[in-house]
Tab-separated table of C-alpha atoms in Angstrom:
chain	number	residue	atom	x	y	z
A	164	MET	CA	-6.182	80.918	-4.066
A	165	SER	CA	-3.413	79.865	-1.763
A	166	ILE	CA	0.223	80.803	-2.045
A	167	LYS	CA	2.551	78.446	-3.894
A	168	LEU	CA	6.167	78.107	-2.809
A	169	TYR	CA	8.567	76.350	-5.139
A	170	GLU	CA	11.503	75.218	-3.045
A	171	LEU	CA	14.616	73.189	-3.633
A	172	CYS	CA	14.634	69.484	-2.777
A	173	GLY	CA	16.990	66.524	-2.961
A	174	ALA	CA	16.283	63.064	-4.372
A	175	ASP	CA	13.817	62.822	-1.483
A	176	GLU	CA	11.114	65.446	-1.985
A	177	ASN	CA	10.946	65.939	1.761
A	178	HIS	CA	14.591	66.916	1.902
A	179	LEU	CA	14.272	70.701	1.677
A	180	PHE	CA	17.697	72.201	2.204
A	181	SER	CA	18.030	75.572	0.426
A	182	PRO	CA	18.986	78.466	2.739
A	183	HIS	CA	17.019	80.938	0.652
A	184	CYS	CA	13.905	78.769	0.559
A	185	TRP	CA	14.055	78.444	4.347
A	186	LYS	CA	14.147	82.230	4.633
A	187	THR	CA	10.862	82.333	2.709
A	188	ARG	CA	9.318	79.361	4.580
A	189	MET	CA	9.988	81.135	7.857
A	190	SER	CA	8.683	84.430	6.453
A	191	LEU	CA	5.399	82.824	5.437
A	192	ALA	CA	5.035	81.115	8.813
A	193	HIS	CA	5.852	84.406	10.575
A	194	LYS	CA	3.040	86.093	8.645
A	195	GLY	CA	0.704	83.197	9.429
A	196	LEU	CA	0.128	82.510	5.741
A	197	ASP	CA	-0.784	79.061	4.458
A	198	PHE	CA	1.108	77.885	1.427
A	199	ASN	CA	1.469	74.897	-0.855
A	200	SER	CA	5.021	73.634	-0.966
A	201	LEU	CA	6.157	72.506	-4.396
A	202	PRO	CA	9.466	70.671	-3.961
A	203	THR	CA	11.628	71.316	-6.996
A	204	SER	CA	14.954	69.750	-7.879
A	205	PHE	CA	17.861	71.702	-9.380
A	206	THR	CA	17.207	70.577	-12.958
A	207	GLN	CA	13.457	71.215	-12.649
A	208	VAL	CA	13.904	74.835	-11.594
A	209	PRO	CA	14.256	76.279	-15.123
A	210	LYS	CA	11.025	74.537	-16.137
A	211	ILE	CA	8.641	75.852	-13.471
A	212	GLU	CA	6.144	78.656	-14.178
A	213	GLY	CA	7.136	78.833	-17.833
A	214	GLY	CA	10.827	79.371	-17.159
A	215	ALA	CA	10.235	82.290	-14.808
A	216	THR	CA	13.373	81.868	-12.743
A	217	LYS	CA	16.884	80.462	-12.580
A	218	ALA	CA	16.690	79.978	-8.827
A	219	VAL	CA	14.233	79.216	-6.068
A	220	PRO	CA	12.466	80.194	-3.902
A	221	LEU	CA	9.827	81.160	-6.384
A	222	LEU	CA	6.601	82.388	-4.859
A	223	ARG	CA	3.270	82.678	-6.605
A	224	ASP	CA	0.579	84.665	-4.836
A	225	GLY	CA	-2.324	85.210	-7.215
A	226	ASP	CA	-0.903	87.140	-10.165
A	227	THR	CA	2.319	87.939	-8.359
A	228	LEU	CA	5.391	85.865	-9.126
A	229	LEU	CA	8.593	86.612	-7.215
A	230	SER	CA	11.962	85.030	-6.610
A	231	ASP	CA	14.652	86.231	-4.137
A	232	SER	CA	13.770	85.787	-0.490
A	233	TYR	CA	14.389	89.461	0.397
A	234	GLU	CA	12.075	90.672	-2.375
A	235	ILE	CA	9.496	88.122	-1.266
A	236	ALA	CA	9.738	89.284	2.366
A	237	LYS	CA	9.270	92.925	1.317
A	238	TYR	CA	6.292	91.906	-0.828
A	239	LEU	CA	4.709	89.991	2.061
A	240	GLU	CA	5.251	92.971	4.369
A	241	GLU	CA	3.456	95.311	1.959
A	242	THR	CA	0.716	92.904	0.984
A	243	TYR	CA	-0.090	91.602	4.462
A	244	PRO	CA	0.506	94.630	6.692
A	245	ASP	CA	-1.848	93.424	9.435
A	246	ALA	CA	0.108	90.214	10.003
A	247	PRO	CA	3.204	90.378	12.271
A	248	THR	CA	5.900	92.580	10.787
A	249	LEU	CA	8.985	91.037	9.188
A	250	PHE	CA	11.042	94.232	9.426
A	251	GLY	CA	9.741	96.541	12.160
A	252	GLY	CA	9.757	99.610	9.938
A	253	GLU	CA	11.743	101.123	7.082
A	254	GLY	CA	15.003	101.143	9.038
A	255	GLY	CA	14.625	97.424	9.587
A	256	VAL	CA	14.087	96.862	5.853
A	257	ALA	CA	17.303	98.703	5.001
A	258	LEU	CA	19.479	97.233	7.769
A	259	THR	CA	18.346	93.727	6.845
A	260	ASN	CA	20.308	94.126	3.631
A	261	PHE	CA	23.475	94.454	5.708
A	262	VAL	CA	22.676	91.210	7.536
A	263	ILE	CA	21.990	89.507	4.178
A	264	ASN	CA	25.354	90.581	2.790
A	265	TRP	CA	27.119	89.612	5.989
A	266	SER	CA	25.560	86.143	5.984
A	267	GLN	CA	26.146	85.687	2.266
A	268	SER	CA	29.811	86.740	2.337
A	269	GLN	CA	30.911	85.446	5.750
A	270	LEU	CA	28.828	82.315	6.395
A	271	HIS	CA	27.771	80.932	3.011
A	272	PRO	CA	31.253	80.304	1.564
A	273	LEU	CA	32.221	78.341	4.687
A	274	ILE	CA	28.997	76.353	4.827
A	275	GLY	CA	29.291	75.682	1.117
A	276	GLY	CA	32.802	74.402	1.694
A	277	LEU	CA	31.660	72.192	4.552
A	278	ALA	CA	28.580	70.744	2.901
A	279	MET	CA	28.989	70.822	-0.885
A	280	LYS	CA	29.863	67.168	-1.265
A	281	ASP	CA	27.142	66.239	1.231
A	282	ILE	CA	24.635	68.205	-0.863
A	283	TYR	CA	25.772	66.327	-3.952
A	284	ASP	CA	25.157	63.059	-2.147
A	285	ILE	CA	21.486	63.798	-1.442
A	286	LEU	CA	20.598	64.834	-4.997
A	287	ALA	CA	18.809	62.787	-7.649
A	288	ASP	CA	21.031	61.364	-10.397
A	289	GLU	CA	20.261	63.992	-13.050
A	290	ASP	CA	20.782	66.782	-10.502
A	291	GLN	CA	24.129	65.327	-9.461
A	292	ILE	CA	25.395	65.674	-13.025
A	293	TYR	CA	24.342	69.349	-13.185
A	294	PHE	CA	25.540	70.158	-9.658
A	295	ARG	CA	29.002	68.635	-10.019
A	296	GLN	CA	29.620	70.394	-13.334
A	297	ASP	CA	28.325	73.772	-12.152
A	298	ARG	CA	30.011	73.811	-8.756
A	299	GLU	CA	33.347	72.344	-9.802
A	300	ALA	CA	33.650	75.047	-12.472
A	301	LYS	CA	33.107	77.658	-9.746
A	302	ILE	CA	35.421	76.233	-7.075
A	303	LYS	CA	38.055	75.105	-9.595
A	304	MET	CA	38.532	71.745	-7.890
A	305	THR	CA	36.563	68.541	-7.521
A	306	LEU	CA	33.888	68.179	-4.863
A	307	GLU	CA	36.042	65.487	-3.322
A	308	GLU	CA	39.062	67.799	-3.085
A	309	LEU	CA	36.960	70.468	-1.406
A	310	HIS	CA	35.550	67.851	0.945
A	311	ALA	CA	38.951	66.503	1.976
A	312	GLY	CA	40.037	69.657	3.760
A	313	ARG	CA	36.755	70.647	5.298
A	314	GLU	CA	37.466	70.076	8.998
A	315	GLY	CA	39.449	73.310	9.198
A	316	LYS	CA	36.334	75.250	8.299
A	317	VAL	CA	34.492	74.172	11.468
A	318	ALA	CA	36.417	76.583	13.684
A	319	MET	CA	36.287	79.239	10.983
A	320	LEU	CA	32.512	79.103	10.839
A	321	ASN	CA	32.119	79.376	14.597
A	322	LYS	CA	34.521	82.323	14.505
A	323	ALA	CA	32.583	83.961	11.677
A	324	LEU	CA	29.465	83.790	13.844
A	325	LEU	CA	31.102	85.976	16.517
A	326	PRO	CA	29.122	89.178	15.747
A	327	LEU	CA	25.878	87.234	16.205
A	328	LYS	CA	27.156	85.518	19.354
A	329	LEU	CA	28.144	88.833	20.928
A	330	MET	CA	24.863	90.486	19.972
A	331	LEU	CA	22.876	87.617	21.491
A	332	LYS	CA	24.435	88.361	24.885
A	333	GLY	CA	22.396	91.579	24.818
A	334	GLN	CA	19.142	90.618	23.098
A	335	ALA	CA	17.200	87.458	22.253
A	336	TYR	CA	16.997	87.926	18.476
A	337	ILE	CA	18.475	90.100	15.754
A	338	GLY	CA	14.966	91.573	15.668
A	339	GLY	CA	15.066	92.299	19.414
A	340	ASP	CA	12.607	90.483	21.694
A	341	ALA	CA	11.168	88.495	18.786
A	342	PRO	CA	12.566	87.375	15.436
A	343	LEU	CA	12.337	89.423	12.253
A	344	PHE	CA	13.309	88.499	8.697
A	345	ALA	CA	16.943	89.281	9.554
A	346	ASP	CA	16.881	86.332	11.962
A	347	TYR	CA	15.523	84.058	9.225
A	348	VAL	CA	18.352	85.161	6.936
A	349	VAL	CA	20.940	83.725	9.303
A	350	PHE	CA	18.669	80.863	10.310
A	351	GLY	CA	18.443	79.904	6.632
A	352	ALA	CA	22.210	79.563	6.412
A	353	LEU	CA	22.444	77.386	9.521
A	354	GLN	CA	19.415	75.297	8.544
A	355	TRP	CA	21.036	74.685	5.145
A	356	MET	CA	24.033	73.346	7.050
A	357	ARG	CA	21.889	71.330	9.461
A	358	MET	CA	20.004	69.713	6.574
A	359	THR	CA	23.090	68.715	4.627
A	360	CYS	CA	26.385	68.689	6.513
A	361	THR	CA	27.305	65.238	7.860
A	362	ILE	CA	29.727	66.457	10.519
A	363	PRO	CA	28.779	68.534	13.559
A	364	VAL	CA	29.793	72.167	13.136
A	365	LEU	CA	27.815	74.514	15.361
A	366	ALA	CA	29.086	74.542	18.940
A	367	GLU	CA	26.287	72.806	20.848
A	368	ASP	CA	26.209	75.144	23.800
A	369	GLY	CA	26.268	78.889	23.752
A	370	GLU	CA	24.215	81.773	22.477
A	371	VAL	CA	24.091	80.873	18.787
A	372	ALA	CA	22.921	77.301	19.388
A	373	ASP	CA	20.285	78.512	21.858
A	374	TRP	CA	19.017	81.089	19.371
A	375	PHE	CA	18.990	78.515	16.551
A	376	ASN	CA	17.087	76.022	18.693
A	377	GLN	CA	14.455	78.631	19.532
A	378	LEU	CA	13.915	79.234	15.826
A	379	LEU	CA	13.787	75.502	15.066
A	380	ASP	CA	11.001	75.166	17.645
A	381	MET	CA	8.889	78.019	16.285
A	382	TYR	CA	5.813	77.543	14.124
A	383	GLU	CA	5.086	74.131	15.594
A	384	GLY	CA	8.664	73.038	15.114
A	385	MET	CA	8.536	73.504	11.345
A	386	GLY	CA	12.309	73.775	11.096
A	387	ARG	CA	13.024	70.917	13.476
A	388	SER	CA	10.590	68.519	11.816
A	389	ALA	CA	12.733	68.699	8.710
A	390	ASN	CA	15.225	65.859	9.077
A	391	ALA	CA	18.795	66.819	9.676
A	392	ALA	CA	21.587	65.191	7.695
A	393	ALA	CA	23.716	63.653	10.400
B	52	MET	CA	20.267	124.696	28.396
B	53	SER	CA	22.291	123.219	25.591
B	54	ILE	CA	23.560	119.687	25.359
B	55	LYS	CA	27.108	118.975	26.583
B	56	LEU	CA	29.188	116.321	24.886
B	57	TYR	CA	32.346	115.148	26.608
B	58	GLU	CA	34.544	113.578	23.974
B	59	LEU	CA	38.033	112.154	23.861
B	60	CYS	CA	40.924	114.327	22.683
B	61	GLY	CA	44.670	114.073	22.226
B	62	ALA	CA	47.327	116.517	23.406
B	63	ASP	CA	45.669	118.902	20.951
B	64	GLU	CA	42.121	119.568	22.131
B	65	ASN	CA	40.999	119.752	18.512
B	66	HIS	CA	42.196	116.220	17.864
B	67	LEU	CA	38.980	114.304	18.482
B	68	PHE	CA	39.551	110.690	17.547
B	69	SER	CA	37.288	108.351	19.527
B	70	PRO	CA	35.070	106.121	17.357
B	71	HIS	CA	32.314	106.123	19.953
B	72	CYS	CA	32.374	109.897	20.351
B	73	TRP	CA	32.089	110.288	16.586
B	74	LYS	CA	29.004	108.062	16.638
B	75	THR	CA	27.420	110.521	19.077
B	76	ARG	CA	28.671	113.651	17.228
B	77	MET	CA	27.054	112.379	14.051
B	78	SER	CA	23.873	111.427	15.948
B	79	LEU	CA	23.533	114.952	17.341
B	80	ALA	CA	24.162	116.510	13.926
B	81	HIS	CA	21.642	114.107	12.362
B	82	LYS	CA	19.027	115.268	14.879
B	83	GLY	CA	19.973	118.910	14.227
B	84	LEU	CA	20.814	119.449	17.892
B	85	ASP	CA	23.350	122.052	18.987
B	86	PHE	CA	25.867	120.923	21.555
B	87	ASN	CA	28.875	122.146	23.459
B	88	SER	CA	31.895	119.957	22.866
B	89	LEU	CA	34.025	119.386	25.956
B	90	PRO	CA	37.278	117.767	24.814
B	91	THR	CA	38.460	115.378	27.490
B	92	SER	CA	41.722	113.479	27.672
B	93	PHE	CA	41.988	109.853	28.845
B	94	THR	CA	43.139	110.744	32.363
B	95	GLN	CA	40.503	113.463	32.733
B	96	VAL	CA	37.609	111.111	31.933
B	97	PRO	CA	37.230	109.696	35.479
B	98	LYS	CA	37.021	113.256	36.858
B	99	ILE	CA	34.188	114.667	34.747
B	100	GLU	CA	30.630	115.032	36.101
B	101	GLY	CA	31.662	113.809	39.560
B	102	GLY	CA	33.142	110.556	38.329
B	103	ALA	CA	30.051	109.563	36.368
B	104	THR	CA	31.794	107.418	33.782
B	105	LYS	CA	34.854	105.376	32.913
B	106	ALA	CA	34.501	106.138	29.229
B	107	VAL	CA	33.301	108.810	26.851
B	108	PRO	CA	31.163	109.862	25.088
B	109	LEU	CA	29.329	111.264	28.073
B	110	LEU	CA	26.285	113.321	27.213
B	111	ARG	CA	24.495	115.737	29.499
B	112	ASP	CA	21.091	116.947	28.394
B	113	GLY	CA	19.426	118.790	31.258
B	114	ASP	CA	19.145	116.286	34.095
B	115	THR	CA	19.979	113.359	31.858
B	116	LEU	CA	23.497	111.975	31.910
B	117	LEU	CA	24.339	109.099	29.582
B	118	SER	CA	27.406	107.300	28.275
B	119	ASP	CA	27.481	104.621	25.526
B	120	SER	CA	26.752	105.908	22.048
B	121	TYR	CA	23.948	103.369	21.387
B	122	GLU	CA	22.149	104.336	24.612
B	123	ILE	CA	22.611	107.983	23.711
B	124	ALA	CA	21.182	107.453	20.221
B	125	LYS	CA	18.146	105.649	21.647
B	126	TYR	CA	17.664	108.475	24.155
B	127	LEU	CA	17.870	111.106	21.405
B	128	GLU	CA	15.353	109.165	19.331
B	129	GLU	CA	12.859	109.076	22.189
B	130	THR	CA	13.453	112.623	23.380
B	131	TYR	CA	13.485	114.328	19.987
B	132	PRO	CA	10.987	112.288	17.976
B	133	ASP	CA	10.208	115.137	15.566
B	134	ALA	CA	13.823	115.421	14.394
B	135	PRO	CA	15.010	113.010	11.668
B	136	THR	CA	14.961	109.423	12.875
B	137	LEU	CA	18.200	107.641	13.803
B	138	PHE	CA	16.692	104.172	13.512
B	139	GLY	CA	13.642	104.141	11.238
B	140	GLY	CA	11.514	102.188	13.705
B	141	GLU	CA	11.853	99.449	16.297
B	142	GLY	CA	13.306	96.950	13.848
B	143	GLY	CA	16.046	99.429	13.033
B	144	VAL	CA	16.837	99.870	16.738
B	145	ALA	CA	17.246	96.126	17.202
B	146	LEU	CA	19.188	95.421	13.992
B	147	THR	CA	21.582	98.276	14.771
B	148	ASN	CA	22.875	96.162	17.648
B	149	PHE	CA	24.013	93.575	15.118
B	150	VAL	CA	25.917	96.231	13.166
B	151	ILE	CA	27.486	97.470	16.425
B	152	ASN	CA	28.707	93.999	17.333
B	153	TRP	CA	29.948	93.379	13.808
B	154	SER	CA	31.916	96.644	13.765
B	155	GLN	CA	33.232	96.101	17.285
B	156	SER	CA	34.375	92.521	16.698
B	157	GLN	CA	35.484	92.651	13.046
B	158	LEU	CA	36.781	96.204	12.480
B	159	HIS	CA	37.891	97.558	15.858
B	160	PRO	CA	40.555	94.952	16.647
B	161	LEU	CA	42.177	95.537	13.254
B	162	ILE	CA	42.002	99.330	13.450
B	163	GLY	CA	43.322	99.159	16.996
B	164	GLY	CA	46.216	97.077	15.743
B	165	LEU	CA	46.898	99.498	12.912
B	166	ALA	CA	46.658	102.699	14.926
B	167	MET	CA	47.457	102.000	18.576
B	168	LYS	CA	50.983	103.332	18.478
B	169	ASP	CA	49.825	106.304	16.397
B	170	ILE	CA	47.184	107.059	19.031
B	171	TYR	CA	49.855	106.930	21.712
B	172	ASP	CA	51.881	109.453	19.757
B	173	ILE	CA	49.127	112.090	19.739
B	174	LEU	CA	48.371	111.917	23.462
B	175	ALA	CA	49.509	114.318	26.187
B	176	ASP	CA	52.355	113.085	28.393
B	177	GLU	CA	50.225	111.981	31.350
B	178	ASP	CA	47.815	110.184	29.016
B	179	GLN	CA	50.670	108.378	27.322
B	180	ILE	CA	51.677	106.826	30.638
B	181	TYR	CA	48.136	105.584	31.291
B	182	PHE	CA	47.562	104.459	27.703
B	183	ARG	CA	50.759	102.441	27.363
B	184	GLN	CA	50.228	100.665	30.672
B	185	ASP	CA	46.560	99.904	30.020
B	186	ARG	CA	46.885	98.784	26.411
B	187	GLU	CA	50.109	96.807	26.756
B	188	ALA	CA	48.525	94.790	29.581
B	189	LYS	CA	45.633	93.983	27.228
B	190	ILE	CA	47.628	93.129	24.099
B	191	LYS	CA	50.437	91.402	26.025
B	192	MET	CA	53.159	93.082	23.977
B	193	THR	CA	54.618	96.547	23.643
B	194	LEU	CA	52.992	99.175	21.446
B	195	GLU	CA	56.119	99.078	19.321
B	196	GLU	CA	55.876	95.315	18.821
B	197	LEU	CA	52.244	95.659	17.745
B	198	HIS	CA	53.208	98.512	15.434
B	199	ALA	CA	56.011	96.590	13.736
B	200	GLY	CA	53.733	94.052	12.094
B	201	ARG	CA	50.873	96.303	11.205
B	202	GLU	CA	51.102	96.367	7.402
B	203	GLY	CA	49.538	92.916	7.166
B	204	LYS	CA	46.371	94.278	8.730
B	205	VAL	CA	45.701	96.659	5.821
B	206	ALA	CA	44.439	93.912	3.549
B	207	MET	CA	42.650	92.257	6.472
B	208	LEU	CA	40.684	95.410	7.226
B	209	ASN	CA	39.622	95.905	3.614
B	210	LYS	CA	38.565	92.250	3.569
B	211	ALA	CA	36.635	92.659	6.816
B	212	LEU	CA	34.678	95.492	5.191
B	213	LEU	CA	33.342	93.124	2.487
B	214	PRO	CA	29.775	92.849	3.858
B	215	LEU	CA	29.493	96.648	3.772
B	216	LYS	CA	31.061	96.864	0.321
B	217	LEU	CA	28.647	94.296	-1.107
B	218	MET	CA	25.637	95.935	0.527
B	219	LEU	CA	26.633	99.340	-0.892
B	220	LYS	CA	26.307	97.930	-4.413
B	221	GLY	CA	22.571	97.756	-3.730
B	222	GLN	CA	21.843	100.791	-1.578
B	223	ALA	CA	23.487	104.100	-0.703
B	224	TYR	CA	23.625	103.700	3.083
B	225	ILE	CA	23.118	101.004	5.695
B	226	GLY	CA	20.001	103.022	6.496
B	227	GLY	CA	18.829	102.849	2.866
B	228	ASP	CA	18.574	106.090	0.866
B	229	ALA	CA	19.888	108.149	3.777
B	230	PRO	CA	22.119	107.355	6.736
B	231	LEU	CA	20.867	106.106	10.075
B	232	PHE	CA	22.737	105.528	13.333
B	233	ALA	CA	23.984	102.188	11.964
B	234	ASP	CA	25.955	104.135	9.347
B	235	TYR	CA	27.504	106.296	12.054
B	236	VAL	CA	28.557	103.169	13.940
B	237	VAL	CA	30.771	102.080	11.059
B	238	PHE	CA	31.683	105.656	10.178
B	239	GLY	CA	32.959	106.090	13.746
B	240	ALA	CA	35.343	103.179	13.319
B	241	LEU	CA	36.740	104.499	10.029
B	242	GLN	CA	36.927	108.082	11.298
B	243	TRP	CA	38.897	106.822	14.326
B	244	MET	CA	41.315	105.298	11.833
B	245	ARG	CA	41.377	108.402	9.646
B	246	MET	CA	42.135	110.607	12.629
B	247	THR	CA	44.982	108.491	13.957
B	248	CYS	CA	46.528	105.982	11.552
B	249	THR	CA	49.612	107.323	9.768
B	250	ILE	CA	49.504	104.865	6.875
B	251	PRO	CA	46.782	104.718	4.223
B	252	VAL	CA	44.452	101.791	4.793
B	253	LEU	CA	41.083	102.260	3.149
B	254	ALA	CA	41.154	101.514	-0.573
B	255	GLU	CA	40.703	104.951	-2.150
B	256	ASP	CA	38.263	103.932	-4.813
B	257	GLY	CA	35.250	101.747	-4.440
B	258	GLU	CA	31.983	101.657	-2.597
B	259	VAL	CA	33.254	101.956	0.964
B	260	ALA	CA	35.422	105.007	0.241
B	261	ASP	CA	32.557	106.680	-1.624
B	262	TRP	CA	30.170	106.039	1.250
B	263	PHE	CA	32.726	107.285	3.790
B	264	ASN	CA	33.344	110.435	1.782
B	265	GLN	CA	29.622	111.164	1.627
B	266	LEU	CA	29.456	110.948	5.408
B	267	LEU	CA	32.555	113.102	5.854
B	268	ASP	CA	30.848	115.798	3.755
B	269	MET	CA	27.590	115.776	5.674
B	270	TYR	CA	26.616	118.383	8.263
B	271	GLU	CA	28.761	121.052	6.644
B	272	GLY	CA	31.714	118.719	6.425
B	273	MET	CA	31.885	118.212	10.190
B	274	GLY	CA	33.812	114.965	9.856
B	275	ARG	CA	36.118	116.213	7.127
B	276	SER	CA	37.015	119.416	8.957
B	277	ALA	CA	38.583	117.306	11.655
B	278	ASN	CA	42.204	116.918	10.602
B	279	ALA	CA	43.298	113.498	9.512
B	280	ALA	CA	46.498	111.990	10.851
B	281	ALA	CA	48.419	111.291	7.683
């Protein structure tokens, strides 16, 4: 029985844009595991697998049902130990949690600010109603107000990427000579932006863009074949 | 022949304050290796071991002579594989470089700004001359000008620590259940601040302070026994 991956989509089922789902997509490709993609819109999420989750990715592998891309990556590492490692040992597992919290606290708020209205625009009608209500309650302004001031966040995001940029001067990937799950964590954030944000953000030259392009090309260009927003 | 560790000191030889030297001190203690500490002032550094280095830590272990705390940690890991691991595998080695670049780019500039004048004040006369000239050329202002506006950096530093704070809600150390070299990287930065900065900076309660206190207590309180500045 093949693996099922429920992943977030827009009005177009081929528009897969969730950062967390991309972390899992890349993890599965890294492990060389086939999977069936089940595109799921925001308002469908609570209905899948008998209401098993509030958020995707949701992975079913036989009797195992898991959400949270980090938990999924750890499960894949344990369950498929002969496939290429996602962590490179126990130290890698632990340190990945630092990269996750860095990406989540330093990159995600900026990308969310840059792309939230663009995300709204690609959703199906019923998802737009949910998304506007949920997000506007959180940001305490309208999507349009958030959108109006977004240009200032372009420089902030490139500045927030500085630790990655500096590290890439010394090694090809966060994982060293080859990517590990920690790379997919940050890739997920930038792919989320690439798939939604209608203005260019990432500086086109330089270490981060080169690293991102390498990851877009991997696994037969799986990341690149997904259409970008702009 | 025991290991020699050349490490930076102030006018008082017992005032060991370098972040990078603390990374190596903690690495040696973690590996359970005895070492002779050779306190070295700024202007003495170019004279040690026949001019082998521009910066400390400098470690001599038999015929091996190494500076750079990351290189030293990797050397210790390879040379003393039966002692507790500093990295937890190859993934840990690689991901540590991300933590290093995060700490160096996000914490060090702020701590430097908070403590530079305080560091000057604890140096011997001849080191003060070197230090003022070198640092003022880099910051393009006087130490006193930098010092005057430092209070604003207190909140900035606590904000910069957010990725660590969030991660510590889920696990005890960057290394997981026990510290790895990545913990000592960030510990080194905060110990540098503790040993020099004359105003309180780190929020006294909360995850980061708890984690820092645990590390100060380790290895028979090696970090805590070093006198703080304030």
